[in-house]
Structure formats: C-alpha cells, structure tokens
Amino acid sequence: MTAYLVIREGTKWTDVFRLVEGESVTIGRAPTNTVIVKDERCSRNHAEVFVSQGKWVLRDLDSRNGTMIDDNRVASDYALQPGDVVRIGDSHLAFVHDLSQAFPDPGTVLRSARAVDEDSSSNLVIDAFDDESVLDASESATITHRRGQSRLLEPPDEQEGELMLPNVGRAAANLCRLAFELAKSTDVVSLANTALNGLFEAAHVDAGGVLLRTRGAEGKRTGEKLELVASRTDSAHRYHRVSNFLSGTVMREEQAVLARNILDDSQLGGRDSKDEILATSVICAPIRQDGTVIGVIHLYSTDSARTTDPDELEFTLAVGDTVAVALENLNRQQELAENLNQIRDENVQLREQLGEQSEIVGNSEVMDRVAQEIARAAPSRATVLIRGESGVGKELVARAVHFSSPRCKGPFVCLNCAALSETLLESELFGHEKGAFTGATDRKIGKFEASDKGTLMLDEIGEMSPTIQAKFLRVLEGHPFERVGGSEAIKADVRVIAATNRDLEKEIVEGRFRRDLYFRLHVLEIVVPSLRKRPEDIPVLAEHFLDRFVEETGRKIRGFAPRAMEELLRYRWPGNVREMKNVIERAVVLARGEYIDHEDLVLSTITTAGDTETGISAKPTGEFQPASLAEIERIHILATLRSTDWNKSKAASILGIERSTLDRKIRRHELASERNSDL
C-alpha cells in the first residue's frame, strides 16, 4: 500500500509526501493539516486521503471551490489510481505508487509535463558494530584516486560537454533523494545510518561506517580521536574500522581517497587466520564543516566482483559534504530546541512571579488567556481598557500589566472615579494650588503628576462627568495640563489603564460618554471573565482565601467539608471574587469545627448580572415545575433577548455564546415571532 503524493504549487514541483497505510492524510490551507497547500482557493480543511478496502480514497471535505480529478469535480469518495493528478486551485498533487513514475520520460504514467525529485522509500538498516576491529593498510596498498571537491556539487560547465560524468544524472538524483532523507533526521545516529543506506544503494560496497571526531570542552567536534557513530555490513564479516593511516591521510589532506588491495592486520599477526579479509577497494571521504574535517565516511568492498570506481568516489565526497551541512542544521535545531526550553522555563518563572506580584489566582483556560493578554499588553505604552463585572479583579489585572511592563519600577497609582464628586475628581487627577477653592489650604500634587514614569489606573471610568472627560482626553493626547487654580503647564509621562463594568457603547449612544474618549481608551482591551464562567477556579480561590484568613486569625481550620465545596461550586457568585473573599473570611471567623461546613457559608439570593427575572436565581425558590431542558433554554434565551431589547450581540455576551450560535437557537426555538409580538 506504499504510495506518494507529489505536490506542485504554481509551475514547480515542491515536495513529496509519503502515504502510510493506517494514517489519514488531511489536505488544506490550515497549518494543522498533514499536507499544507498555500493556495487562496484552497479551504482551511479541503480534502483527505485514506485507505478503504485496500485502496487509497480521496474525499472532498465540503470545500468551497471543490477538488478536481482530470477536470472532474470529486462529488463522492474517489478511489485514486496511479497517475491521477488532484487539482486544488493552482496546486496539483500527483498520486503514484512508484516515484519513478514522476519523472518525465516516455514511459511515465503521470499526467503532467513536469517532474519532481524522487523520495527514498528504503528502510533504514542499523547493524551492530565492533569498535575494536581495525582495518589497516599494508605497504602494498595503492591509492588510485583522490578528490578535493566533488563535481556533483559544482555548477555544470557548458564547455565540458561530453566530458561530463556519464552517470551524473543518476548520481544527482540519488544525491537529491539522500539529501531529502538527511534533512528529516532527528539525531546524529539516524543521520549517519541514512547516509550509509544511501551510499550502499549507489556504490559497489558491502561494508562501511561513519566516524566523527570526539567533542571538545566547548562541545564542538575538535577531538583527536574518531568515534564510530554508525556502521553497516552486507557481507559475512563484521565491519572493520578504518585504519589510522587511511583516516589520518584523509583528515590531514582534506581529500577523499580511493585505495586498492587493502589487507586487514591479521596478515601481520594481529588476528586469527579465520578473520583474514581482503578489501578489494576502499573509499574514505572527509566530512568537512567550516573548513575543518570533523569526521570521515569509510566504505569498502570485500567482493572482487564489486569494486569501487572514481564516480563512486565523487558521490561519496558529495555525500560527505551534504552530511556536514545536515549535521550543522541538526546542531542548530538542537540549540533552538534548548533555547526554546529555556525560554519556556523563563516564561513559567515570569508567570509565577507575575502571580505573586499581582495576586492573580486561577489556572482555568480563560484565566490563561487573560495572562497571555497581560503579557502581550505589558511591553507596550498603549492605553489599556479592562472590562468586567464588579468584583472580578480588574485592579489586580492592572497591577499585573504594570509590574510586567518596563515601568515596573515606577509608581502604580489607582483612583476610583465613582467615589468623588466632579470638583474633587478634577483636583485628585490634576492637583490644585493653595487657595484654589474652599478648604485648599496647601498645594496638592494630582494623580497624574504622582504617576510620572509609572502607571495610573482609573477605575469606574464610565462615572466621569462630561467636563472631566474633555480635560482628561486632552491630557491623554499628550497635551500639558494645569492644576486647579494654577497657570503653570505641567507634563507627565504616564501610562493610563482604565477599568469599567459599564457598557460604554450604550453610554455613548445615550450621550453619557464621549465617543472620542472611548476610542482613545479602547486601544488594548482585556476582558476579565466573571467567576461563574470559570468554575474550575472556585476550589483554587477558596483554598487561597482559606489559607490567608487562617494565617491572619490563627484558627485551626483544616479545609472544607464536601457539602460546603458543593455549595461553593453550585453558587452563581453575583459579587464574583470579591464576594468569595468576604464569604470565606466570614466562614473562617464563624466556623465551629475543624472544617468549614455548608452551614458556615452565608450566600446571598441576589441574581447575577447575566440573570433575568425568569432566569435561574442563585438559589432555587418555590415549588419545582417539571420542564425539559429545551423549554428552559427557550424561556431563558427569550427573557435575555427581551431584557436587552433584542440586542443579539449583548444577549450573546450575557449568555456566554457566539452570536452565530444565538442565531441558530433563535431559529430552532422559533423566537422570531416573539420579537414581532414584542414590537
């Protein structure tokens, strides 16, 4: 069942993908697909190829522009035949069983005018080797050829004409195929074995090995000794390591050599006669990296009918240089992986520090997204708008942004705009001079001046009066300001973080908030979810507050009773984290045993901001009325739509679903007629 997809984008073949039985291959524009097609007319998830009843089958995944086979659109599962060309936009994927079919010769079955590089499908063979065996060179050994640079890696010379190597086409194809396989290696051993397998296919040898210098103190391969990384033998004898004479010659002169009539050292008395081996020919090529030989490729033949020639010397030298590049890329990948792991560790440490400084507690998915938004917003100087219900911890998020930013050593000043009158708010923001108004007995520095080189958080920004909004907008745009009752122009380098639990868009429509100020504040936005939208954080927060108040009060409370934790998880928390903090503090003070029980929890019956009159209250009251889930959903969605005057975007936000999902539910429950009756 071995098959291949030969991929062409535009006018060039770009890749070869091997199909493996038992694995479904998805094709599309999204990066999550197995085969990624960069074509505008390709859908994110366009098609898939899989095995069914012993055949490879193509299925279109309801793509927008369709999948074509020979100008025919695939409407149902299509059994692929060798030579079929799958067309997706301007991209083509040729299906073949044998890559030789992909070459443009007269016998090709591929219905295309262009060819691709063949992909090696040979299996890797990793044989055992003996580091102690040594192949030595006697005085009768003859080096018949040397090469310093392979012509396979040089640009073609038009003047050579017929003098070009007779097998250059085959050798170049083998080299391209081998380079493709080497690029996929994930470690040095697999890379060396891949190189040997490719060499055994192209050269008349039956034994060989790849040897690399030992690593020095700095981790580079600069040692004097050679270590055997991989070996292979197809003869009855085990692999015999290259002699010091031959490897030293290659490493000293940085040239590949072809030698004949090599005897092993058993003829010199070093081994038993049964181990006597006559190597009819030997190739030894350097592995060169940045002008330094870091290893050698050693190949030899013990069969007199299989002898190596200068063409194979050329090929081995080219493979040696290709292996050097692959090793360099592998080292860089390992360095990048190590750096990535280090960065991840530092990221974890920074997030832990961020949690310590900002006191943000929670490990749910939504809080992870908030932490990511904080990390992205912190390095910038842009204004941040933090939105969320009362008590969700907007100030903690603002602190996290400040302490993660370059301004972390500067001041962090917080001001609640809803706690002061218009006059006092202006004085708090910009300061005042002595005698500016009744009670102004001294000069006072405003929050803007106090936040110079730091961060100013304005909580409940929606409570600002229109007059203060106009002056505040001017300061945000970089203009100097004056203290109340003063004439001196003052400038301050301040990053502003605004927070609100109001619907500012609605405030703008009703004329209570300036449109230009909204756009100036709404540069970066962080939405803090309510506690009921992240119930997995409730136990974590409960334990956090319990530990804090047990330490403060000195009470010997060991934890929560199971029923108490059930109550905490069932409760809707209209006051969010602030309410939980107060509930746990009260329970720690009033608890009568070693564990907080459900009777120690004082929970309110106030509905949450997202609940309506017909919705689910914090605690169920009254007699139970049986109803299906669909009916309860219909009633709740209708009540929410009516409470928002059929504003679907706002209703979807309250319900915690997408706008498109709300539209589907409206159609399912036939709520459009209810809207007509309401109007």
CSV table of N, CA, C and O in Angstrom, one decimal, residues 24 73 98 120 168 175 203 268 495 538:
chain,number,residue,atom,x,y,z
A,24,SER,N,-4.6,8.7,8.1
A,24,SER,CA,-5.4,9.5,7.3
A,24,SER,C,-4.7,10.8,7.1
A,24,SER,O,-4.1,11.4,8.0
A,73,ARG,N,-15.0,17.3,-11.0
A,73,ARG,CA,-15.1,17.6,-9.6
A,73,ARG,C,-15.5,16.4,-8.8
A,73,ARG,O,-16.3,15.6,-9.2
A,98,ASP,N,5.0,4.4,-7.4
A,98,ASP,CA,6.4,4.4,-7.6
A,98,ASP,C,6.9,5.7,-8.0
A,98,ASP,O,6.4,6.3,-9.0
A,120,SER,N,13.2,8.8,-1.3
A,120,SER,CA,13.7,7.4,-1.0
A,120,SER,C,12.7,6.8,0.0
A,120,SER,O,12.2,7.3,0.9
A,168,VAL,N,26.2,11.1,-14.2
A,168,VAL,CA,25.9,12.3,-13.4
A,168,VAL,C,24.4,12.4,-13.1
A,168,VAL,O,24.0,12.9,-12.0
A,175,LEU,N,21.7,11.7,-5.0
A,175,LEU,CA,22.1,12.7,-4.0
A,175,LEU,C,21.0,13.6,-3.5
A,175,LEU,O,20.8,13.9,-2.3
A,203,ALA,N,26.8,2.8,-4.4
A,203,ALA,CA,28.2,2.4,-4.6
A,203,ALA,C,28.3,0.8,-4.5
A,203,ALA,O,27.4,0.2,-3.8
A,268,LEU,N,49.4,-9.5,9.5
A,268,LEU,CA,50.5,-9.1,10.2
A,268,LEU,C,50.6,-9.7,11.6
A,268,LEU,O,51.4,-9.4,12.4
A,495,ARG,N,1.4,56.1,31.8
A,495,ARG,CA,0.6,55.1,31.1
A,495,ARG,C,-0.8,55.0,31.8
A,495,ARG,O,-0.8,54.7,33.0
A,538,ILE,N,-12.9,28.0,41.2
A,538,ILE,CA,-13.6,28.2,42.5
A,538,ILE,C,-12.9,27.5,43.7
A,538,ILE,O,-12.5,28.0,44.7
